[in-house]
Short mmCIF file of C-alpha atoms in Angstrom, two decimals:
data_model
loop_
_atom_site.label_atom_id
_atom_site.label_comp_id
_atom_site.label_asym_id
_atom_site.label_seq_id
_atom_site.Cartn_x
_atom_site.Cartn_y
_atom_site.Cartn_z
CA ASP A 975 -12.96 8.05 -1.55
CA THR A 976 -12.23 6.68 -4.98
CA GLU A 977 -12.59 9.00 -7.98
CA VAL A 978 -13.72 6.12 -10.15
CA THR A 979 -17.38 5.39 -9.61
CA GLN A 980 -18.94 2.03 -10.37
CA THR A 981 -22.61 1.08 -10.39
CA PRO A 982 -24.25 -1.01 -9.24
CA LYS A 983 -22.22 -2.08 -6.20
CA HIS A 984 -24.03 -5.41 -6.10
CA LEU A 985 -25.87 -7.28 -8.85
CA VAL A 986 -27.65 -10.62 -8.83
CA MET A 987 -28.76 -11.97 -12.16
CA GLY A 988 -30.02 -15.15 -13.75
CA MET A 989 -28.28 -16.87 -16.61
CA THR A 990 -30.81 -15.57 -19.11
CA ASN A 991 -30.72 -11.95 -17.99
CA LYS A 992 -29.08 -9.01 -19.71
CA LYS A 993 -27.52 -6.42 -17.44
CA SER A 994 -24.81 -3.76 -17.57
CA LEU A 995 -22.08 -2.56 -15.25
CA LYS A 996 -21.18 1.13 -15.43
CA CYS A 997 -18.02 3.02 -14.63
CA GLU A 998 -17.32 6.76 -14.64
CA GLN A 999 -14.23 8.84 -14.02
CA HIS A 1000 -13.71 12.59 -14.17
CA MET A 1001 -9.92 12.75 -13.81
CA GLY A 1002 -9.35 13.33 -17.52
CA HIS A 1003 -7.78 9.89 -17.85
CA ARG A 1004 -7.58 8.49 -21.37
CA ALA A 1005 -7.30 4.79 -20.54
CA MET A 1006 -9.94 2.67 -18.85
CA TYR A 1007 -9.90 -0.97 -17.82
CA TRP A 1008 -12.09 -3.84 -16.74
CA TYR A 1009 -10.63 -6.41 -14.36
CA LYS A 1010 -12.29 -9.49 -12.90
CA GLN A 1011 -11.38 -10.71 -9.42
CA LYS A 1012 -12.42 -13.97 -7.79
CA ALA A 1013 -12.03 -14.55 -4.06
CA LYS A 1014 -8.41 -14.91 -2.89
CA LYS A 1015 -7.16 -14.37 -6.47
CA PRO A 1016 -5.49 -11.35 -8.08
CA PRO A 1017 -7.35 -9.05 -10.46
CA GLU A 1018 -7.34 -10.47 -14.00
CA LEU A 1019 -7.31 -8.07 -16.93
CA MET A 1020 -10.30 -8.32 -19.27
CA PHE A 1021 -10.30 -5.21 -21.49
CA VAL A 1022 -8.34 -2.00 -22.00
CA TYR A 1023 -9.65 1.09 -23.76
CA SER A 1024 -7.22 3.76 -24.84
CA TYR A 1025 -8.62 7.02 -26.22
CA GLU A 1026 -12.05 5.35 -26.41
CA LYS A 1027 -10.77 2.53 -28.61
CA LEU A 1028 -10.49 -1.07 -27.50
CA SER A 1029 -6.77 -1.81 -27.35
CA ILE A 1030 -6.64 -5.07 -25.38
CA ASN A 1031 -9.16 -7.91 -25.19
CA GLU A 1032 -7.79 -10.75 -23.12
CA SER A 1033 -9.74 -13.43 -25.01
CA VAL A 1034 -12.81 -12.72 -22.92
CA PRO A 1035 -15.96 -14.71 -23.84
CA SER A 1036 -18.44 -12.81 -25.99
CA ARG A 1037 -21.04 -12.91 -23.24
CA PHE A 1038 -19.04 -9.94 -21.86
CA SER A 1039 -19.29 -6.94 -24.16
CA PRO A 1040 -17.44 -3.71 -23.30
CA GLU A 1041 -18.44 -0.28 -24.50
CA CYS A 1042 -16.76 3.09 -24.14
CA PRO A 1043 -19.29 5.80 -25.05
CA ASN A 1044 -16.83 8.61 -24.24
CA SER A 1045 -13.58 9.18 -22.43
CA SER A 1046 -15.28 9.33 -19.02
CA LEU A 1047 -17.55 6.32 -19.27
CA LEU A 1048 -17.01 2.60 -19.56
CA ASN A 1049 -19.72 -0.03 -19.62
CA LEU A 1050 -19.65 -3.81 -19.45
CA HIS A 1051 -22.71 -5.47 -20.95
CA LEU A 1052 -23.52 -8.90 -19.60
CA HIS A 1053 -25.62 -11.53 -21.34
CA ALA A 1054 -26.14 -15.27 -20.82
CA LEU A 1055 -23.59 -15.45 -18.03
CA GLN A 1056 -22.64 -18.61 -16.17
CA PRO A 1057 -22.45 -19.11 -12.40
CA GLU A 1058 -18.64 -19.23 -12.65
CA ASP A 1059 -18.75 -15.62 -13.86
CA SER A 1060 -19.70 -14.57 -10.35
CA ALA A 1061 -16.91 -12.28 -9.18
CA LEU A 1062 -15.93 -8.73 -8.31
CA TYR A 1063 -15.66 -6.63 -11.47
CA LEU A 1064 -13.26 -3.76 -11.07
CA CYS A 1065 -13.06 -0.73 -13.31
CA ALA A 1066 -9.87 1.33 -13.38
CA SER A 1067 -8.52 4.34 -15.19
CA SER A 1068 -5.10 5.83 -15.85
CA GLN A 1069 -3.65 8.85 -17.61
CA GLY A 1070 -2.50 6.72 -20.49
CA ALA A 1071 -2.46 3.03 -21.38
CA ARG A 1072 1.31 2.69 -20.93
CA THR A 1073 1.35 3.26 -17.20
CA GLY A 1074 0.86 0.96 -14.24
CA GLU A 1075 -0.54 3.72 -12.04
CA LEU A 1076 -4.17 2.72 -12.06
CA PHE A 1077 -7.04 4.17 -10.07
CA PHE A 1078 -9.65 1.55 -9.24
CA GLY A 1079 -13.31 1.88 -8.49
CA GLU A 1080 -14.80 0.02 -5.55
CA GLY A 1081 -16.06 -2.70 -7.87
CA SER A 1082 -19.37 -4.31 -8.75
CA ARG A 1083 -19.95 -7.61 -6.99
CA LEU A 1084 -21.78 -9.89 -9.41
CA THR A 1085 -23.63 -13.08 -8.52
CA VAL A 1086 -24.98 -15.26 -11.32
CA LEU A 1087 -27.64 -17.74 -10.26
CA ARG B 626 6.39 -20.62 -14.60
CA LYS B 627 3.72 -18.08 -13.64
CA GLU B 628 4.15 -14.55 -14.99
CA VAL B 629 4.28 -13.07 -11.51
CA GLU B 630 4.88 -15.07 -8.35
CA GLN B 631 4.54 -14.04 -4.74
CA ASP B 632 4.60 -15.92 -1.46
CA PRO B 633 0.91 -15.89 -0.44
CA GLY B 634 1.72 -15.77 3.29
CA PRO B 635 0.12 -14.91 5.58
CA PHE B 636 2.93 -13.06 7.27
CA ASN B 637 1.93 -12.52 10.88
CA VAL B 638 4.11 -9.87 12.53
CA PRO B 639 3.89 -7.77 15.70
CA GLU B 640 3.55 -4.01 15.59
CA GLY B 641 6.90 -2.34 15.09
CA ALA B 642 8.40 -5.24 13.18
CA THR B 643 10.16 -5.03 9.83
CA VAL B 644 8.80 -7.33 7.14
CA ALA B 645 9.84 -7.95 3.54
CA PHE B 646 8.01 -9.48 0.60
CA ASN B 647 9.51 -10.73 -2.63
CA CYS B 648 8.00 -10.93 -6.08
CA THR B 649 9.47 -12.65 -9.12
CA TYR B 650 8.41 -11.98 -12.69
CA SER B 651 9.03 -13.83 -15.93
CA ASN B 652 8.66 -11.07 -18.54
CA SER B 653 12.14 -9.62 -18.95
CA ALA B 654 10.64 -6.82 -21.07
CA SER B 655 8.87 -5.37 -18.04
CA GLN B 656 10.06 -1.80 -17.64
CA SER B 657 8.32 -0.53 -14.57
CA PHE B 658 6.92 -2.13 -11.47
CA PHE B 659 4.19 -1.34 -8.99
CA TRP B 660 3.11 -2.38 -5.54
CA TYR B 661 -0.59 -2.19 -4.70
CA ARG B 662 -2.27 -2.88 -1.41
CA GLN B 663 -5.73 -4.38 -1.21
CA ASP B 664 -7.77 -4.45 1.97
CA CYS B 665 -10.31 -7.22 2.44
CA ARG B 666 -13.27 -6.76 0.05
CA LYS B 667 -11.91 -3.43 -1.19
CA GLU B 668 -10.31 -2.26 -4.41
CA PRO B 669 -6.52 -2.30 -4.97
CA LYS B 670 -4.78 1.00 -4.29
CA LEU B 671 -1.38 2.02 -5.60
CA LEU B 672 1.27 1.98 -2.90
CA MET B 673 4.54 2.52 -4.78
CA SER B 674 5.92 2.82 -8.30
CA VAL B 675 9.41 1.57 -9.18
CA TYR B 676 10.96 2.88 -12.39
CA SER B 677 14.66 2.42 -11.65
CA SER B 678 16.49 0.38 -9.06
CA GLY B 679 14.24 1.26 -6.18
CA ASN B 680 12.04 3.72 -4.39
CA GLU B 681 11.50 4.79 -0.81
CA ASP B 682 8.44 6.43 0.71
CA GLY B 683 8.45 6.78 4.46
CA ARG B 684 8.37 3.34 6.05
CA PHE B 685 8.15 1.60 2.67
CA THR B 686 11.09 0.68 0.44
CA ALA B 687 10.90 -1.13 -2.86
CA GLN B 688 13.98 -2.56 -4.55
CA LEU B 689 14.32 -3.94 -8.05
CA ASN B 690 16.82 -6.55 -9.23
CA ARG B 691 16.47 -6.75 -13.01
CA ALA B 692 19.18 -9.39 -13.41
CA SER B 693 17.34 -11.79 -11.13
CA GLN B 694 13.90 -10.51 -12.15
CA TYR B 695 12.54 -9.82 -8.72
CA ILE B 696 11.33 -6.87 -6.75
CA SER B 697 10.94 -6.59 -3.02
CA LEU B 698 8.88 -4.49 -0.65
CA LEU B 699 10.20 -3.69 2.82
CA ILE B 700 7.91 -2.29 5.49
CA ARG B 701 9.56 -0.87 8.60
CA ASP B 702 7.89 -0.20 11.94
CA SER B 703 4.73 -2.09 10.96
CA LYS B 704 1.40 -0.62 11.99
CA LEU B 705 -1.90 -2.41 12.56
CA SER B 706 -3.23 -0.47 9.57
CA ASP B 707 -0.64 -2.11 7.32
CA SER B 708 -2.64 -5.35 7.51
CA ALA B 709 -3.68 -6.02 3.91
CA THR B 710 -2.76 -8.02 0.83
CA TYR B 711 0.17 -6.60 -1.13
CA LEU B 712 0.05 -7.14 -4.89
CA CYS B 713 3.11 -6.90 -7.09
CA ALA B 714 2.46 -5.73 -10.66
CA PRO B 715 5.10 -5.51 -13.40
CA LEU B 716 4.21 -3.54 -16.52
CA GLY B 717 5.11 -5.07 -19.86
CA ASP B 718 2.58 -4.51 -22.65
CA LYS B 719 -0.04 -4.70 -19.92
CA LEU B 720 -0.24 -4.66 -16.12
CA ILE B 721 -0.29 -8.14 -14.62
CA PHE B 722 -0.91 -8.65 -10.91
CA GLY B 723 0.77 -11.25 -8.77
CA THR B 724 -1.27 -13.45 -6.47
CA GLY B 725 -0.52 -11.16 -3.54
CA THR B 726 1.05 -11.58 -0.13
CA ARG B 727 -1.17 -11.26 2.90
CA LEU B 728 0.19 -9.34 5.88
CA GLN B 729 -1.39 -9.43 9.31
CA VAL B 730 0.07 -7.10 11.93
CA PHE B 731 -0.92 -7.91 15.51
CA PRO B 732 -0.69 -5.76 18.67
#
């Protein structure tokens, strides 16, 4: 079982809705990540938080808004999404931001109608 | 040229076979390299880390060729449970995943 917990596992939302994806880890990791993965594609990096500060934003549209309330929690706030935003959203954590040894959650599968 | 390129496969091999995947990367500043496996509709899981010229863990061997900018993953004595997509990920200023190579091991 993964030690990174994501909720909800599935989410269906309309283009006018506001929703949030949540991620939690209790491994004492200081870096947390959001990746987006479409079918048959690799995970694409969206955001990196290091010591609760946003360190990388991969030019993600503002309809995706990350938040890191503390070192164990990472949220992704969603607003006015488009159908093409439907994907698997993966949260990951690592001991530090300069490592490639990431622990992924099971993901939140998002469908935008 | 894509940052990370992999042959998408699928590689269909019988149990017990040896199979090798290659991965090429464009960022010469990449210092360390990682292989992840991803089962269908599951999250990626770290398989191996490569910090020097290579690494071996049981049936799995990874080799790095910095001059040619590629890394390989060799799987010996394939098992049915090895069926998955294998993602190569070099680390530069961030971790970038390759498109993955799909392996299907049949009885």
